[in-house]
Short mmCIF file of C-alpha atoms and ligand atoms in Angstrom, two decimals:
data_model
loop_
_atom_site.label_atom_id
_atom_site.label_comp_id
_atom_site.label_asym_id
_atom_site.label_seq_id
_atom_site.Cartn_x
_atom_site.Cartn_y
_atom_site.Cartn_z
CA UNK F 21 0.00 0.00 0.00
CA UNK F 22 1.24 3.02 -0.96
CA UNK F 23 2.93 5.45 2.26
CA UNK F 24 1.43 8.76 3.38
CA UNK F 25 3.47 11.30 5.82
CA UNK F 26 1.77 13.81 7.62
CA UNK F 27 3.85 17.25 8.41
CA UNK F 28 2.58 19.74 10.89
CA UNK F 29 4.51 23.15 11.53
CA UNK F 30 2.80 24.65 14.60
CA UNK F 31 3.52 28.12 14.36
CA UNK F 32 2.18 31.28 16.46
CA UNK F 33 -1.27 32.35 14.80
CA UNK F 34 -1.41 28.95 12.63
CA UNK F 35 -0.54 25.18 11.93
CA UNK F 36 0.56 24.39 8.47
CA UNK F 37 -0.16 20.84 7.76
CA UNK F 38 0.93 18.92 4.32
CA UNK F 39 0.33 15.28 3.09
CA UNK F 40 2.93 13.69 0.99
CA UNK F 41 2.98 10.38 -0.50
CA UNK F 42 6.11 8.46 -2.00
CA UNK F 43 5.70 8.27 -5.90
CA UNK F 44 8.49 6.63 -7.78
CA UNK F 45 11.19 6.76 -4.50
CA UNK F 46 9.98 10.71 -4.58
CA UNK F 47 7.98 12.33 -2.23
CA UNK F 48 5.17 14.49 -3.92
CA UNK F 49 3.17 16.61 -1.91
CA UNK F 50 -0.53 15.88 -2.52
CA UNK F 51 -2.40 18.64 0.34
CA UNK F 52 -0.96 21.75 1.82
CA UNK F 53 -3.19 23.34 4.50
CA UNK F 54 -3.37 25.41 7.88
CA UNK F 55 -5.48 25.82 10.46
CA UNK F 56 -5.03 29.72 11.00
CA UNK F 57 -6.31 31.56 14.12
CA UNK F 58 -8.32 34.57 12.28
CA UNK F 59 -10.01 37.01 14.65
CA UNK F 60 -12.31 35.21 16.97
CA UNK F 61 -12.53 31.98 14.25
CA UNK F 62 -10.24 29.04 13.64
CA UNK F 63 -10.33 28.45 9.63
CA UNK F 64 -8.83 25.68 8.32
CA UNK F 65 -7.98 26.14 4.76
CA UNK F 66 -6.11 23.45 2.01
CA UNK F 67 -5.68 22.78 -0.94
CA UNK F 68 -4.30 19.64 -3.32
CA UNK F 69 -0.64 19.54 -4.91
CA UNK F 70 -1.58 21.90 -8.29
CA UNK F 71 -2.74 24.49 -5.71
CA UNK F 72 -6.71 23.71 -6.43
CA UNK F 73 -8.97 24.45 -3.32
CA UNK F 74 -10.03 21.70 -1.25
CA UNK F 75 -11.53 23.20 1.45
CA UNK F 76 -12.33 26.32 3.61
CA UNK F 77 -14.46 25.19 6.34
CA UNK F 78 -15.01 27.02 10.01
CA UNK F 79 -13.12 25.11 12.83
CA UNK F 80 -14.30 27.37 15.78
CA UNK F 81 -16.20 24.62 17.36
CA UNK F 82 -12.04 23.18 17.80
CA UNK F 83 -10.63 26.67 19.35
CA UNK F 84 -10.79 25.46 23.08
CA UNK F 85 -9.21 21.96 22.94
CA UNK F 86 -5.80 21.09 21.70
CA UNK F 87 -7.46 17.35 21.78
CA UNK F 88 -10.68 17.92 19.50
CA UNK F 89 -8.17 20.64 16.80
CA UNK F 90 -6.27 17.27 16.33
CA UNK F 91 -8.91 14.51 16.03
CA UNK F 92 -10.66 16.50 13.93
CA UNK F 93 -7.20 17.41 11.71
CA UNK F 94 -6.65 13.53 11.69
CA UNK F 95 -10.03 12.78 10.94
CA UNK F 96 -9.83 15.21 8.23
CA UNK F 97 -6.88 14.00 6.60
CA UNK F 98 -7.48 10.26 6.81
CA UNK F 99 -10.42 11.09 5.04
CA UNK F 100 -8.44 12.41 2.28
CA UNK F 101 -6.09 9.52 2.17
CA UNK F 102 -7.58 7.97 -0.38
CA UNK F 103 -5.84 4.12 -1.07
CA UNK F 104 -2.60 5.53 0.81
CA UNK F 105 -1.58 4.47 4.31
CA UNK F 106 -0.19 7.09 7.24
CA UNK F 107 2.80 5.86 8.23
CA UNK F 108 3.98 8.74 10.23
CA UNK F 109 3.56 12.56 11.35
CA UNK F 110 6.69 15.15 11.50
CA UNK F 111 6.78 17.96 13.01
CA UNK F 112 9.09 20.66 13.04
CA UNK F 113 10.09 21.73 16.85
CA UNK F 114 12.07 24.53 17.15
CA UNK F 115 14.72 23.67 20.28
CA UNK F 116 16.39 20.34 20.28
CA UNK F 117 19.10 21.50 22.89
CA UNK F 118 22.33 20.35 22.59
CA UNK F 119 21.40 16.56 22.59
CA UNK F 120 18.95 16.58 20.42
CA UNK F 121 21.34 16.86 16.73
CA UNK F 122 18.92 15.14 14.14
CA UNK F 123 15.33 13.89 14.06
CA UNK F 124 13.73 11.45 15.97
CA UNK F 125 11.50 9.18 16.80
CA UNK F 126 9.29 10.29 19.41
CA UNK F 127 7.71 8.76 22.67
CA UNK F 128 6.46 9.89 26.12
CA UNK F 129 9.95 9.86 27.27
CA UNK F 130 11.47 11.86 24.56
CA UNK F 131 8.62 14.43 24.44
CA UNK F 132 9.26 14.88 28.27
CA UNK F 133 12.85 15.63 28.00
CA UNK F 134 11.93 18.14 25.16
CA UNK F 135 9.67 20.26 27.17
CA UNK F 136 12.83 20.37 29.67
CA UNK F 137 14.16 22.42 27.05
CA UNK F 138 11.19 25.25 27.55
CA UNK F 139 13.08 27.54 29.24
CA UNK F 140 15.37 27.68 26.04
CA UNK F 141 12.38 28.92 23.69
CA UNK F 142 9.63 30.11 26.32
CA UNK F 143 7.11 30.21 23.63
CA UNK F 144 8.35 28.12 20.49
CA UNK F 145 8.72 25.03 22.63
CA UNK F 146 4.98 24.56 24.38
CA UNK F 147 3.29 25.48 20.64
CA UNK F 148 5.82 22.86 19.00
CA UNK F 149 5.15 20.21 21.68
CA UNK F 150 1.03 20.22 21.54
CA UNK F 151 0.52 18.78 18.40
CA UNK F 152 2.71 15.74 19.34
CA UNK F 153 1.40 15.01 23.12
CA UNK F 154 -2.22 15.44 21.38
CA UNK F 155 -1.26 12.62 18.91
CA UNK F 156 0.69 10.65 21.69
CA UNK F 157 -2.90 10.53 23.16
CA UNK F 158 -5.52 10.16 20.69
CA UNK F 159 -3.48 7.63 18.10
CA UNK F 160 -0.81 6.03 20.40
CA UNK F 161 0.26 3.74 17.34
CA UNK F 162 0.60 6.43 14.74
CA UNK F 163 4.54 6.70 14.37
CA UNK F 164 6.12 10.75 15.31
CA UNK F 165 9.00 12.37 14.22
CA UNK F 166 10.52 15.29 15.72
CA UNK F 167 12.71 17.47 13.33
CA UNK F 168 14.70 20.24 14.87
CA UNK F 169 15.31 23.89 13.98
CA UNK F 170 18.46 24.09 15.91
CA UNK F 171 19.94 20.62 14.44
CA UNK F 172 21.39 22.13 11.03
CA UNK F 173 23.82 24.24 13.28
CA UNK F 174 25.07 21.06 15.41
CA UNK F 175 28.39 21.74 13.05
CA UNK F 176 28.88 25.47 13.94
CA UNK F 177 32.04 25.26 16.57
CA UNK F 178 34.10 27.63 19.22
CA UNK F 179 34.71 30.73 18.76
CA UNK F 180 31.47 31.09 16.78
CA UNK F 181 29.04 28.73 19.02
CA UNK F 182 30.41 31.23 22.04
CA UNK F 183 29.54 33.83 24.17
CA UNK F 184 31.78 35.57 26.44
CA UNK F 185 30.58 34.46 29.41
CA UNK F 186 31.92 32.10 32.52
CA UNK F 187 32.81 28.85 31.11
CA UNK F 188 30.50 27.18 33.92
CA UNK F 189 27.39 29.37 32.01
CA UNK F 190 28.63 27.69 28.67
CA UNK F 191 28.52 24.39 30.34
CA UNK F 192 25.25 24.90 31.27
CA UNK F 193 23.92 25.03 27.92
CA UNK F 194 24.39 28.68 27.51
CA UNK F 195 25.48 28.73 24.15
CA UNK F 196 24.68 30.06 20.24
CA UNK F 197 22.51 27.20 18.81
CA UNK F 198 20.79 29.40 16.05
CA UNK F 199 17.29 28.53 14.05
CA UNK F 200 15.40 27.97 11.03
CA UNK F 201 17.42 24.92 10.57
CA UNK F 202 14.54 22.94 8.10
CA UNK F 203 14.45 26.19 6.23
CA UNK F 204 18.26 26.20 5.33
CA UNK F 205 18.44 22.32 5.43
CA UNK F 206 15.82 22.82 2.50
CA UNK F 207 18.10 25.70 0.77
CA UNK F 208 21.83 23.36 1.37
CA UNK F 209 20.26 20.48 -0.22
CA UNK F 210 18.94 22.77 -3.31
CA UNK F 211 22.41 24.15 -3.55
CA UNK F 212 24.49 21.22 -5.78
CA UNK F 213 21.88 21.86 -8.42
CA UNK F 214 21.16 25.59 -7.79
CA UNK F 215 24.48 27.11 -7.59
CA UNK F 216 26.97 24.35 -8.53
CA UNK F 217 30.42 25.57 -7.27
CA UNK F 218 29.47 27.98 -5.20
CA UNK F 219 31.44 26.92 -1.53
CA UNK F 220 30.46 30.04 0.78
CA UNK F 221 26.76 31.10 0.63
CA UNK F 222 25.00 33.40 3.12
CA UNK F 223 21.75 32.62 3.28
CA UNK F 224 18.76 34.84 4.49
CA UNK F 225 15.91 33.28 5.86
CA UNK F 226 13.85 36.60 5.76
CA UNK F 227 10.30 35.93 7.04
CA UNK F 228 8.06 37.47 10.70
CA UNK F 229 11.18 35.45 12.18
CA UNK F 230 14.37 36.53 10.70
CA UNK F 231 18.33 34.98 10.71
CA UNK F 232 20.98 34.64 8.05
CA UNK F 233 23.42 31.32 7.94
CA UNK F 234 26.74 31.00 6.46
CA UNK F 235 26.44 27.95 4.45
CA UNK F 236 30.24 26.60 3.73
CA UNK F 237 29.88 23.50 1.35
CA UNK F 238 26.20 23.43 2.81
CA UNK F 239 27.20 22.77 6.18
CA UNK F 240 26.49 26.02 8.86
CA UNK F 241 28.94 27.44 9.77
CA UNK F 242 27.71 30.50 11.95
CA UNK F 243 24.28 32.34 12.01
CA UNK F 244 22.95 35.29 13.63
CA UNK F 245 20.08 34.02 15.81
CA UNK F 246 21.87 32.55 19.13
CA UNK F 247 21.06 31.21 22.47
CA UNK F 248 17.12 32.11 21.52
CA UNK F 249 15.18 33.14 18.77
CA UNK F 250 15.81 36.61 19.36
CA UNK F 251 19.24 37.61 18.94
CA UNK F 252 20.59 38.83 14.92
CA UNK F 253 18.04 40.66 12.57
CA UNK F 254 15.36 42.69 13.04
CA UNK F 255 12.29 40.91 12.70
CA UNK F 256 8.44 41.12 12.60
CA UNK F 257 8.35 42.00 16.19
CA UNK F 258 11.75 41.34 17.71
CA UNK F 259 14.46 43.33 17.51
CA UNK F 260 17.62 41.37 17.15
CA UNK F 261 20.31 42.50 18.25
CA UNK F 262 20.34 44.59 21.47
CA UNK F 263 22.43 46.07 23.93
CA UNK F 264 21.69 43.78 26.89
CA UNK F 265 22.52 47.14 28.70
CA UNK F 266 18.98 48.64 27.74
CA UNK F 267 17.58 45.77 29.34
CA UNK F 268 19.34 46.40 32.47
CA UNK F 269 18.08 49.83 32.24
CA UNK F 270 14.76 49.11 31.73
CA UNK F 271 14.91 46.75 34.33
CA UNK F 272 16.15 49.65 36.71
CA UNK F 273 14.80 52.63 34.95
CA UNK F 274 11.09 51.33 33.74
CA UNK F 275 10.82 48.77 36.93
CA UNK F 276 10.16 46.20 34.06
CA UNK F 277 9.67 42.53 35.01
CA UNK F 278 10.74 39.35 33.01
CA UNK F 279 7.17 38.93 31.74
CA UNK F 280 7.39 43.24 30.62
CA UNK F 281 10.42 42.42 29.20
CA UNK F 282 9.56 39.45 27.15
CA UNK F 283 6.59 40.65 25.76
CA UNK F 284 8.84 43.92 24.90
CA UNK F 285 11.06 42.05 23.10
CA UNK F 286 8.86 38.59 21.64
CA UNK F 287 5.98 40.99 20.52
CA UNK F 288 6.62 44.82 20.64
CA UNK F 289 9.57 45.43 18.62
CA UNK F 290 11.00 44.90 15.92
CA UNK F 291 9.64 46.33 12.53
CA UNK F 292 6.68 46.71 14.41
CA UNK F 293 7.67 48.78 17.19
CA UNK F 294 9.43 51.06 14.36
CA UNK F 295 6.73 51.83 12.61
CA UNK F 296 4.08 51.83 15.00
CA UNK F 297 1.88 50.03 11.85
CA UNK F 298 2.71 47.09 11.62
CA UNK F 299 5.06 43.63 11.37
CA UNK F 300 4.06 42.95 7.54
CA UNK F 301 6.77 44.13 4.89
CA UNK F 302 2.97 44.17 2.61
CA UNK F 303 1.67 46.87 4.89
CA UNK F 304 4.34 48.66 5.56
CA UNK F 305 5.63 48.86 1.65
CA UNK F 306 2.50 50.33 0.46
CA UNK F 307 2.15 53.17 3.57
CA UNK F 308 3.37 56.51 2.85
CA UNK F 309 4.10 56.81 6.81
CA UNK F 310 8.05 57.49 6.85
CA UNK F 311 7.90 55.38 9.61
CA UNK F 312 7.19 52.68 7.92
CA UNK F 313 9.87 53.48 5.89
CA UNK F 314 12.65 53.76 8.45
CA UNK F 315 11.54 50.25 9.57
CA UNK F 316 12.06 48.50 6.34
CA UNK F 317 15.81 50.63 5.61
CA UNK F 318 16.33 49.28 9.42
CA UNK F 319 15.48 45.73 8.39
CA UNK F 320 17.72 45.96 5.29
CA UNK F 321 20.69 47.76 6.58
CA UNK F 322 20.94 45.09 9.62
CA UNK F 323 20.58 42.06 6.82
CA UNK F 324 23.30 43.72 4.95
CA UNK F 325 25.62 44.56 7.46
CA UNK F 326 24.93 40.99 9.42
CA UNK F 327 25.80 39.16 5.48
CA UNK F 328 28.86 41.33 5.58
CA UNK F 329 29.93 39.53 9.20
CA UNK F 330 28.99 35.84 7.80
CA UNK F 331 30.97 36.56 4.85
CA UNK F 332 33.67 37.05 7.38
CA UNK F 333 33.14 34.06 9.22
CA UNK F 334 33.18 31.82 5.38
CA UNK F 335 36.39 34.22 4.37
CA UNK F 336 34.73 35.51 1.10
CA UNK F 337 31.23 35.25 -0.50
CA UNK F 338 30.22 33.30 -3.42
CA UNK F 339 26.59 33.74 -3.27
CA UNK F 340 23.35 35.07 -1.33
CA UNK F 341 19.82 33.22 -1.33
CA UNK F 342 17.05 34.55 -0.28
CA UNK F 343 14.64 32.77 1.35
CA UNK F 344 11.71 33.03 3.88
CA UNK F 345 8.02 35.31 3.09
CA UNK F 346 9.97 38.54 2.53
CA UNK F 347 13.16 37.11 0.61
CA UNK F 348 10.57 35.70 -1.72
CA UNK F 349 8.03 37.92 -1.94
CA UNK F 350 9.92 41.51 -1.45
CA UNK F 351 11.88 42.24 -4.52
CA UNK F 352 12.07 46.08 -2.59
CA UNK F 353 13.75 44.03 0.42
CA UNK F 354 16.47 42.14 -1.52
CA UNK F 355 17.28 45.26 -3.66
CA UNK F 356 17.80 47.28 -0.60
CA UNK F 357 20.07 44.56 0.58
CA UNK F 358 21.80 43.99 -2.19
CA UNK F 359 22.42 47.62 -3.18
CA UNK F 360 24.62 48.03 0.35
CA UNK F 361 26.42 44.98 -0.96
CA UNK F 362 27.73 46.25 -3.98
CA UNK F 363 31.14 46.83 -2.44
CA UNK F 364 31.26 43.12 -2.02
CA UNK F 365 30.72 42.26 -5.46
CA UNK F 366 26.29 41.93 -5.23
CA UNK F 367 25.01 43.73 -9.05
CA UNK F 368 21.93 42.99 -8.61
CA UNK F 369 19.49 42.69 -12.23
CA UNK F 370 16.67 44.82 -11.18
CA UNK F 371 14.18 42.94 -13.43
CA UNK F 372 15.06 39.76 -12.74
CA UNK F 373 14.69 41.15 -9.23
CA UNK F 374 11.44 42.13 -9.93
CA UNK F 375 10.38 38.74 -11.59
CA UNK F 376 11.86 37.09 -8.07
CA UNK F 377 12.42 33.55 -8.67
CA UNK F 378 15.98 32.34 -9.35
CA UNK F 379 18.86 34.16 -10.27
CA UNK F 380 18.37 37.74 -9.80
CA UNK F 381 22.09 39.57 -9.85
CA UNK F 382 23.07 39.79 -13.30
CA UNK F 383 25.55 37.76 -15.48
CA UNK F 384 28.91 39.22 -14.94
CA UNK F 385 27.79 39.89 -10.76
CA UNK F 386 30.60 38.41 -8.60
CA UNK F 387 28.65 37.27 -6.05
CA UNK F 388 25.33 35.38 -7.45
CA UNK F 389 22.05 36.25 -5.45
CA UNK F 390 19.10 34.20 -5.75
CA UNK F 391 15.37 33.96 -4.26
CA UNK F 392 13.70 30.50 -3.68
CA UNK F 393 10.48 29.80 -1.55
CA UNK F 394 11.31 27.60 2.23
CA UNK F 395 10.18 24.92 1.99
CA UNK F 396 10.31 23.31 5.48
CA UNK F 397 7.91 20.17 5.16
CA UNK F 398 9.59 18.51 2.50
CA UNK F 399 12.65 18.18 4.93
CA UNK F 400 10.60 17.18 7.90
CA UNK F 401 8.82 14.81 5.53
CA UNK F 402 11.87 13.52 4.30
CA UNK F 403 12.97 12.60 7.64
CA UNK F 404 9.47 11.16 8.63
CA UNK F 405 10.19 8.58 5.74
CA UNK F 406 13.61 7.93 6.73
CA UNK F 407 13.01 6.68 10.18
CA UNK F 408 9.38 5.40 9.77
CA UNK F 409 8.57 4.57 6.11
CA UNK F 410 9.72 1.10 4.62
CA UNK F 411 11.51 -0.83 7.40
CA UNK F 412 10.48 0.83 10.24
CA UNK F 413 13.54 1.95 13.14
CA UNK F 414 11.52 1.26 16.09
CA UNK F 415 11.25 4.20 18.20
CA UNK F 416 12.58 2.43 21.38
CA UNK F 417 16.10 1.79 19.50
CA UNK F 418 16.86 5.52 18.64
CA UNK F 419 14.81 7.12 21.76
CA UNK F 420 16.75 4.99 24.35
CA UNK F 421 20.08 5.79 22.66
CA UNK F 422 18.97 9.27 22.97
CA UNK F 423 17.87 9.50 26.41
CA UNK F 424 20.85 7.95 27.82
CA UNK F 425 23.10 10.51 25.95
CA UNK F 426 20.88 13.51 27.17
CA UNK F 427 22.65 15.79 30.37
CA UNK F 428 21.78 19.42 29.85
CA UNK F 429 20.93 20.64 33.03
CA UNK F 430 18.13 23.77 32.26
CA UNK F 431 18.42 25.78 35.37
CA UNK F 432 14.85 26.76 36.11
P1 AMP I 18 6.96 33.79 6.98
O1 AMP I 18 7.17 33.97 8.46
O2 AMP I 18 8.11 33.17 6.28
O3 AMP I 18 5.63 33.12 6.64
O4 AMP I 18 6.85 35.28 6.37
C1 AMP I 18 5.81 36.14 6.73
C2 AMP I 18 6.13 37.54 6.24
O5 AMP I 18 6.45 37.53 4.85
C3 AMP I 18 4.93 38.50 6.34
O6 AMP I 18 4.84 39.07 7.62
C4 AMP I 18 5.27 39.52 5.29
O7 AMP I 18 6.08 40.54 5.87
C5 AMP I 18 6.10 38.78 4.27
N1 AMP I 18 5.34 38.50 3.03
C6 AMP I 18 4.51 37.47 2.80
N2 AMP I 18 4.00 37.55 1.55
C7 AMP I 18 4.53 38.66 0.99
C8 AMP I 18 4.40 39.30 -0.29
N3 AMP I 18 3.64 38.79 -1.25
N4 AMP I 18 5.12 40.44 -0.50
C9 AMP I 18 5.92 40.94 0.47
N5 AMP I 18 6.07 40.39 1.68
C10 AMP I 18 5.39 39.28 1.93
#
């Protein structure tokens, strides 16, 4: 019987979903979907693998349980399995600690030492771990796969994995793992066919959540996003980097508490603190505010001048991909980026820029920019296969191997 993997990406506002099924060795995506918190409602939208609708449908009813979003999602999806089987679900979870270095199978015991790792993503880690302990419950048999944002960067070493801080901190776990791992797993293993040649590559996953990797032969090498998801570029509403001396001050200064300063710095900032409009490069390109203005030059500037430091860290720069809902969508975005680059060797081809996909620097440019949509789930899928699909690794073998290895202490 032909195999089915399930993907789920539980983000803030939504879950993206996708069902792919293995034809000839490949895996072909046959429904993307999300279940997107709009307003008051819960819609849950999809549609098949040529983009055709296959549904729009109310899920309010599901807003209040975790339990009946899921059965209902499962329900929904066995329904459209037609003559295929579910093998597994993957999901993408966004801290995987220092143990946790590639995918897994997952179980109770696994799950539990993942949410120890909470206090490493405060609010990442309890949205990525629902979906799974809602599965664990209501289909106990159905095989789960854990894919990790941090696990790309496993290969980025001392001095760039560092912070200048007490080595017993370090030991403790306090240490640069960077993110968006699926989304530049995705871009390394488009690169051999993409940009043959091409050894150091910055790439800038440029979406609400924002980071650049240096990619040397398509293994990391250094990225801006560190211990959380905060640190590097400005984003949607965080505001990279920051003097951790304003937060002292604030601390002293505004009497501001942890929970002031997270929501400060998780929801306040960033491009949308800027402008005062809004986190959405749409919104804020087509206002004639100037503050919306100063926040997308703000956003640009800091992904230039953070490419410049990753082209430091490779020793030169062969190419730039851009990748992520702005470096897709925001031809205004990559050509303000690529104009402070020029010194470096970026010419970018402002119609080819315009069109967006592919190559969009022109034929004699040094360096060789290009924009290609994330695509996430067809790594976590990937993954799903390899350690449930065919000959099944049976999650006791690689969770028990796991577990024993597993000694970060989180202090609480
Ligand atoms: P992501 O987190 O990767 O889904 O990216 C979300 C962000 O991408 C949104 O907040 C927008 O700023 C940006 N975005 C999405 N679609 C477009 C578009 N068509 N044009 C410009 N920016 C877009």
């Amino acid at each position: 019987m032909p195999e089915a993997i399930l993907t789920l990406n539980a983000g803030s506002s939504s879950i993206k979903f996708g069902l792919y099924t293995s034809e000839s060795g490949n895996l072909a995506i046959r429904v993307k979907g999300e279940v997107e918190d709009v307003g008051d409602d819960l819609r849950m939208t999809a549609k098949d693998g040529y983009g055709a609708r296959l549904a729009d449908e109310d899920w309010s009813g599901e807003a209040g349980s975790t339990d009946a979003l899921f059965r209902r999602l499962l329900d929904w999806i066995e329904a459209h399995l037609g003559d295929d089987h579910l093998v597994a679900v993957g999901h993408r979870i966004v801290h995987g600690g220092r143990d946790f270095q590639d995918s897994i199978r997952l179980t109770v015991d696994i799950v539990s030492a993942l949410k120890g790792l909470t206090p490493l993503a405060p609010l990442h880690q309890p949205r990525s771990l629902a979906p799974i302990e809602a599965i664990l419950e209501l289909r106990p048999d159905l095989p789960q796969v854990g894919c990790f944002d941090t696990a790309f960067h496993r290969t980025i070493v001392p001095p760039a994995s560092r912070y200048a801080i007490p080595s017993a901190l370090e030991d403790e776990g306090i240490r640069r793992y960077g993110f968006h791992g699926l989304s530049y797993a995705h871009v390394a293993s488009r690169l051999p066919d993409m940009l043959p040649g091409r050894r150091k590559v910055v790439v800038a996953h440029l979406g609400n959540g924002a980071s650049l990797c240096a990619m040397r032969d398509g293994r990391s090498v250094d990225t801006t996003m560190g211990f959380s998801a905060l640190d590097g570029l400005v984003m949607g509403t965080r505001p990279g980097l920051l003097d951790p001396g304003v937060l002292l001050f604030l601390m002293k200064e505004h009497g501001m508490s942890h929970d002031d300063l997270e929501d400060l710095l998780y929801r306040r900032s960033g491009m949308l603190g800027v402008s005062g409009l809004s986190a959405d490069i749409r919104v804020l390109s087509s206002s004639d505010d100037p503050r919306a203005r100063e926040a997308i030059d703000l956003f640009a500037f800091r992904v230039a001048r953070e490419t410049a430091a990753m082209a430091n860290t490779l020793e030169g720069l062969d190419s730039i991909v851009f990748t992520g809902g702005i470096g897709e969508n925001s031809p205004l975005v990559r050509r303000l980026v690529c104009e402070r680059l020029v010194w470096l060797g970026v010419a970018i081809d402002p119609a080819a820029n315009e069109r967006g996909s592919g190559i969009i620097t022109t034929d004699g440019s040094k360096v060789t920019a290009v924009a290609i949509a994330a695509d996430e789930e067809i790594v976590i899928a990937e993954d799903a296969r390899r350690l449930c699909g065919g000959t099944c690794i049976p999650a006791e073998a690689s969770s028990r191997k796991m577990l024993s290895r597993i000694s970060l202490k989180v202090r609480k």
